[in-house]
Amino acid sequence: FAYLGHSGCFEIPKVDDQADFTEVVESLEAMGFGESERQEMVRVIVAVLKLGNIDFNSIKVCATLEMWGGGEEARARVLSHARPPTCAAASPQDDEESEVAPEFHNVVDEVADLLKVDAAGLMKALTSKMIRSARRTSFTEVPLRKPQARDGRDALSKDLYN
């Protein structure tokens, strides 16, 4: 698991992981946690560890904008997004978005199954954020760049773990 490999420490002398795990299970039993509750805890921990394995690709997109007004009244609306090669020449509206790397799609499916959520929704949540309008009446989906997607994945993992 990527999260466990960051320290570079894979074994600690004189530590028996199996005995420690048995002690944790016995302690949970002593505190009144039933088998199904213990399984839920393990399921969430496994989901967190697998979530940390998911990585992203950057994809170049270009936007077609409709502009109107002028000065402080200038407004723009995105008419379409496209991926190269359908994009025209590079423009200031070009940007990068993230996508879950294809080799990790099965991991997203596994995490979604463990968390009992929709895989497509999880994929979307990992690569975009929702922004509420100023009047708080609507939301706009904003794609995340690769570093933001990684940070969001780690924040989700941390939140699940806590």
mmCIF file of C-alpha atoms in Angstrom:
data_model
loop_
_atom_site.group_PDB
_atom_site.id
_atom_site.type_symbol
_atom_site.label_atom_id
_atom_site.label_comp_id
_atom_site.label_asym_id
_atom_site.label_seq_id
_atom_site.Cartn_x
_atom_site.Cartn_y
_atom_site.Cartn_z
ATOM 1 C CA PHE A 1 0.000 0.000 0.000
ATOM 2 C CA ALA A 2 1.340 3.416 -0.958
ATOM 3 C CA TYR A 3 0.474 5.005 2.389
ATOM 4 C CA LEU A 4 2.371 2.345 4.326
ATOM 5 C CA GLY A 5 5.440 2.511 2.102
ATOM 6 C CA HIS A 6 6.224 6.197 2.683
ATOM 7 C CA SER A 7 8.263 5.575 5.819
ATOM 8 C CA GLY A 8 10.494 2.943 4.249
ATOM 9 C CA CYS A 9 10.149 0.900 7.432
ATOM 10 C CA PHE A 10 8.566 -2.461 6.735
ATOM 11 C CA GLU A 11 9.580 -4.465 9.786
ATOM 12 C CA ILE A 12 10.192 -3.519 13.381
ATOM 13 C CA PRO A 13 12.402 -5.892 15.356
ATOM 14 C CA LYS A 14 10.621 -7.759 18.142
ATOM 15 C CA VAL A 15 7.150 -6.674 16.966
ATOM 16 C CA ASP A 16 4.666 -9.453 16.244
ATOM 17 C CA ASP A 17 1.962 -7.969 14.007
ATOM 18 C CA GLN A 18 -0.267 -11.032 14.322
ATOM 19 C CA ALA A 19 -0.154 -10.954 18.124
ATOM 20 C CA ASP A 20 -0.804 -7.203 18.123
ATOM 21 C CA PHE A 21 -3.788 -7.626 15.793
ATOM 22 C CA THR A 22 -5.192 -10.384 18.004
ATOM 23 C CA GLU A 23 -4.834 -8.065 20.995
ATOM 24 C CA VAL A 24 -6.704 -5.281 19.163
ATOM 25 C CA VAL A 25 -9.540 -7.667 18.255
ATOM 26 C CA GLU A 26 -9.765 -8.925 21.834
ATOM 27 C CA SER A 27 -9.801 -5.330 23.131
ATOM 28 C CA LEU A 28 -12.610 -4.419 20.731
ATOM 29 C CA GLU A 29 -14.562 -7.457 21.905
ATOM 30 C CA ALA A 30 -13.996 -6.447 25.533
ATOM 31 C CA MET A 31 -15.366 -2.969 24.742
ATOM 32 C CA GLY A 32 -18.516 -4.524 23.343
ATOM 33 C CA PHE A 33 -17.903 -4.218 19.602
ATOM 34 C CA GLY A 34 -19.622 -7.058 17.786
ATOM 35 C CA GLU A 35 -18.304 -9.010 14.814
ATOM 36 C CA SER A 36 -20.163 -6.861 12.245
ATOM 37 C CA GLU A 37 -18.850 -3.634 13.801
ATOM 38 C CA ARG A 38 -15.291 -4.962 13.762
ATOM 39 C CA GLN A 39 -15.702 -5.982 10.116
ATOM 40 C CA GLU A 40 -16.935 -2.460 9.280
ATOM 41 C CA MET A 41 -13.836 -0.982 10.916
ATOM 42 C CA VAL A 42 -11.527 -3.264 8.958
ATOM 43 C CA ARG A 43 -13.448 -2.543 5.748
ATOM 44 C CA VAL A 44 -12.960 1.224 6.163
ATOM 45 C CA ILE A 45 -9.255 0.786 6.972
ATOM 46 C CA VAL A 46 -8.776 -1.349 3.852
ATOM 47 C CA ALA A 47 -10.668 1.266 1.802
ATOM 48 C CA VAL A 48 -8.359 4.008 3.125
ATOM 49 C CA LEU A 49 -5.263 1.985 2.257
ATOM 50 C CA LYS A 50 -6.546 1.193 -1.250
ATOM 51 C CA LEU A 51 -7.604 4.818 -1.777
ATOM 52 C CA GLY A 52 -3.982 5.841 -1.247
ATOM 53 C CA ASN A 53 -2.959 3.636 -4.183
ATOM 54 C CA ILE A 54 -5.094 5.581 -6.676
ATOM 55 C CA ASP A 55 -3.190 7.999 -8.888
ATOM 56 C CA PHE A 56 -4.149 10.459 -11.573
ATOM 57 C CA ASN A 57 -3.192 11.607 -15.048
ATOM 58 C CA SER A 58 -3.203 15.190 -16.259
ATOM 59 C CA ILE A 59 -5.270 15.801 -19.349
ATOM 60 C CA LYS A 60 -5.112 18.935 -21.459
ATOM 61 C CA VAL A 61 -8.463 20.527 -22.226
ATOM 62 C CA CYS A 62 -9.409 23.661 -24.056
ATOM 63 C CA ALA A 63 -12.532 25.702 -23.574
ATOM 64 C CA THR A 64 -14.648 27.472 -26.139
ATOM 65 C CA LEU A 65 -15.851 30.690 -24.533
ATOM 66 C CA GLU A 66 -18.702 33.006 -25.382
ATOM 67 C CA MET A 67 -17.905 36.574 -24.332
ATOM 68 C CA TRP A 68 -20.267 39.519 -24.010
ATOM 69 C CA GLY A 69 -20.300 42.935 -22.382
ATOM 70 C CA GLY A 70 -17.215 44.997 -21.694
ATOM 71 C CA GLY A 71 -15.139 46.429 -18.871
ATOM 72 C CA GLU A 72 -16.358 45.410 -15.440
ATOM 73 C CA GLU A 73 -19.513 44.054 -17.056
ATOM 74 C CA ALA A 74 -17.567 41.517 -19.142
ATOM 75 C CA ARG A 75 -18.872 38.009 -18.771
ATOM 76 C CA ALA A 76 -17.899 34.673 -20.199
ATOM 77 C CA ARG A 77 -19.616 31.351 -20.440
ATOM 78 C CA VAL A 78 -17.921 28.084 -21.258
ATOM 79 C CA LEU A 79 -19.694 26.586 -24.240
ATOM 80 C CA SER A 80 -17.702 23.380 -24.473
ATOM 81 C CA HIS A 81 -14.625 21.523 -23.295
ATOM 82 C CA ALA A 82 -12.630 19.315 -25.570
ATOM 83 C CA ARG A 83 -9.514 17.231 -25.404
ATOM 84 C CA PRO A 84 -6.798 17.548 -28.004
ATOM 85 C CA PRO A 85 -6.563 16.929 -30.910
ATOM 86 C CA THR A 86 -10.055 18.446 -31.367
ATOM 87 C CA CYS A 87 -8.870 21.653 -29.721
ATOM 88 C CA ALA A 88 -7.788 24.531 -31.908
ATOM 89 C CA ALA A 89 -4.480 26.223 -31.223
ATOM 90 C CA ALA A 90 -3.542 26.780 -27.591
ATOM 91 C CA SER A 91 -5.317 29.699 -25.972
ATOM 92 C CA PRO A 92 -5.381 31.349 -22.540
ATOM 93 C CA GLN A 93 -8.497 29.295 -21.734
ATOM 94 C CA ASP A 94 -6.587 26.026 -22.160
ATOM 95 C CA ASP A 95 -6.099 24.197 -18.919
ATOM 96 C CA GLU A 96 -5.348 20.867 -17.377
ATOM 97 C CA GLU A 97 -7.739 18.599 -15.582
ATOM 98 C CA SER A 98 -7.163 15.305 -13.879
ATOM 99 C CA GLU A 99 -8.547 11.869 -14.463
ATOM 100 C CA VAL A 100 -8.081 8.671 -12.524
ATOM 101 C CA ALA A 101 -5.357 6.805 -14.376
ATOM 102 C CA PRO A 102 -6.930 3.847 -16.219
ATOM 103 C CA GLU A 103 -4.796 1.309 -14.363
ATOM 104 C CA PHE A 104 -6.498 2.441 -11.127
ATOM 105 C CA HIS A 105 -10.130 2.206 -12.286
ATOM 106 C CA ASN A 106 -10.415 -1.247 -10.709
ATOM 107 C CA VAL A 107 -9.090 0.174 -7.421
ATOM 108 C CA VAL A 108 -11.795 2.866 -7.513
ATOM 109 C CA ASP A 109 -14.344 0.071 -7.994
ATOM 110 C CA GLU A 110 -12.911 -1.840 -5.009
ATOM 111 C CA VAL A 111 -12.897 1.251 -2.768
ATOM 112 C CA ALA A 112 -16.451 2.121 -3.803
ATOM 113 C CA ASP A 113 -17.547 -1.418 -3.003
ATOM 114 C CA LEU A 114 -15.846 -1.301 0.408
ATOM 115 C CA LEU A 115 -17.446 2.064 1.226
ATOM 116 C CA LYS A 116 -20.798 1.068 -0.291
ATOM 117 C CA VAL A 117 -20.876 4.065 -2.633
ATOM 118 C CA ASP A 118 -21.317 4.448 -6.389
ATOM 119 C CA ALA A 119 -18.001 3.974 -8.257
ATOM 120 C CA ALA A 120 -18.817 6.635 -10.870
ATOM 121 C CA GLY A 121 -19.676 9.103 -8.115
ATOM 122 C CA LEU A 122 -16.422 8.325 -6.295
ATOM 123 C CA MET A 123 -14.462 8.786 -9.526
ATOM 124 C CA LYS A 124 -16.148 12.162 -10.034
ATOM 125 C CA ALA A 125 -15.530 13.187 -6.406
ATOM 126 C CA LEU A 126 -11.834 12.368 -6.768
ATOM 127 C CA THR A 127 -11.394 14.547 -9.872
ATOM 128 C CA SER A 128 -13.701 17.522 -9.307
ATOM 129 C CA LYS A 129 -15.139 19.774 -6.640
ATOM 130 C CA MET A 130 -18.467 21.529 -6.306
ATOM 131 C CA ILE A 131 -18.577 25.306 -5.841
ATOM 132 C CA ARG A 132 -21.709 26.960 -4.504
ATOM 133 C CA SER A 133 -22.896 30.097 -6.288
ATOM 134 C CA ALA A 134 -22.770 33.457 -4.549
ATOM 135 C CA ARG A 135 -26.521 33.321 -3.993
ATOM 136 C CA ARG A 136 -26.208 29.748 -2.715
ATOM 137 C CA THR A 137 -28.891 28.553 -5.077
ATOM 138 C CA SER A 138 -26.814 26.433 -7.421
ATOM 139 C CA PHE A 139 -23.557 24.524 -7.652
ATOM 140 C CA THR A 140 -20.901 24.424 -10.337
ATOM 141 C CA GLU A 141 -18.627 21.454 -10.872
ATOM 142 C CA VAL A 142 -14.975 22.472 -11.161
ATOM 143 C CA PRO A 143 -12.383 19.980 -12.429
ATOM 144 C CA LEU A 144 -9.275 19.458 -10.311
ATOM 145 C CA ARG A 145 -5.715 19.469 -11.572
ATOM 146 C CA LYS A 146 -3.548 16.452 -10.773
ATOM 147 C CA PRO A 147 -1.952 17.907 -7.577
ATOM 148 C CA GLN A 148 -5.376 19.018 -6.315
ATOM 149 C CA ALA A 149 -6.823 15.574 -7.029
ATOM 150 C CA ARG A 150 -4.013 13.942 -5.049
ATOM 151 C CA ASP A 151 -4.578 16.354 -2.154
ATOM 152 C CA GLY A 152 -8.322 15.651 -2.264
ATOM 153 C CA ARG A 153 -7.707 11.887 -2.262
ATOM 154 C CA ASP A 154 -5.457 12.243 0.783
ATOM 155 C CA ALA A 155 -7.972 14.496 2.559
ATOM 156 C CA LEU A 156 -10.730 11.964 1.938
ATOM 157 C CA SER A 157 -8.504 9.186 3.263
ATOM 158 C CA LYS A 158 -7.683 11.200 6.364
ATOM 159 C CA ASP A 159 -11.334 12.023 6.958
ATOM 160 C CA LEU A 160 -12.371 8.373 6.616
ATOM 161 C CA TYR A 161 -9.587 7.281 8.957
ATOM 162 C CA ASN A 162 -10.559 9.827 11.597
#
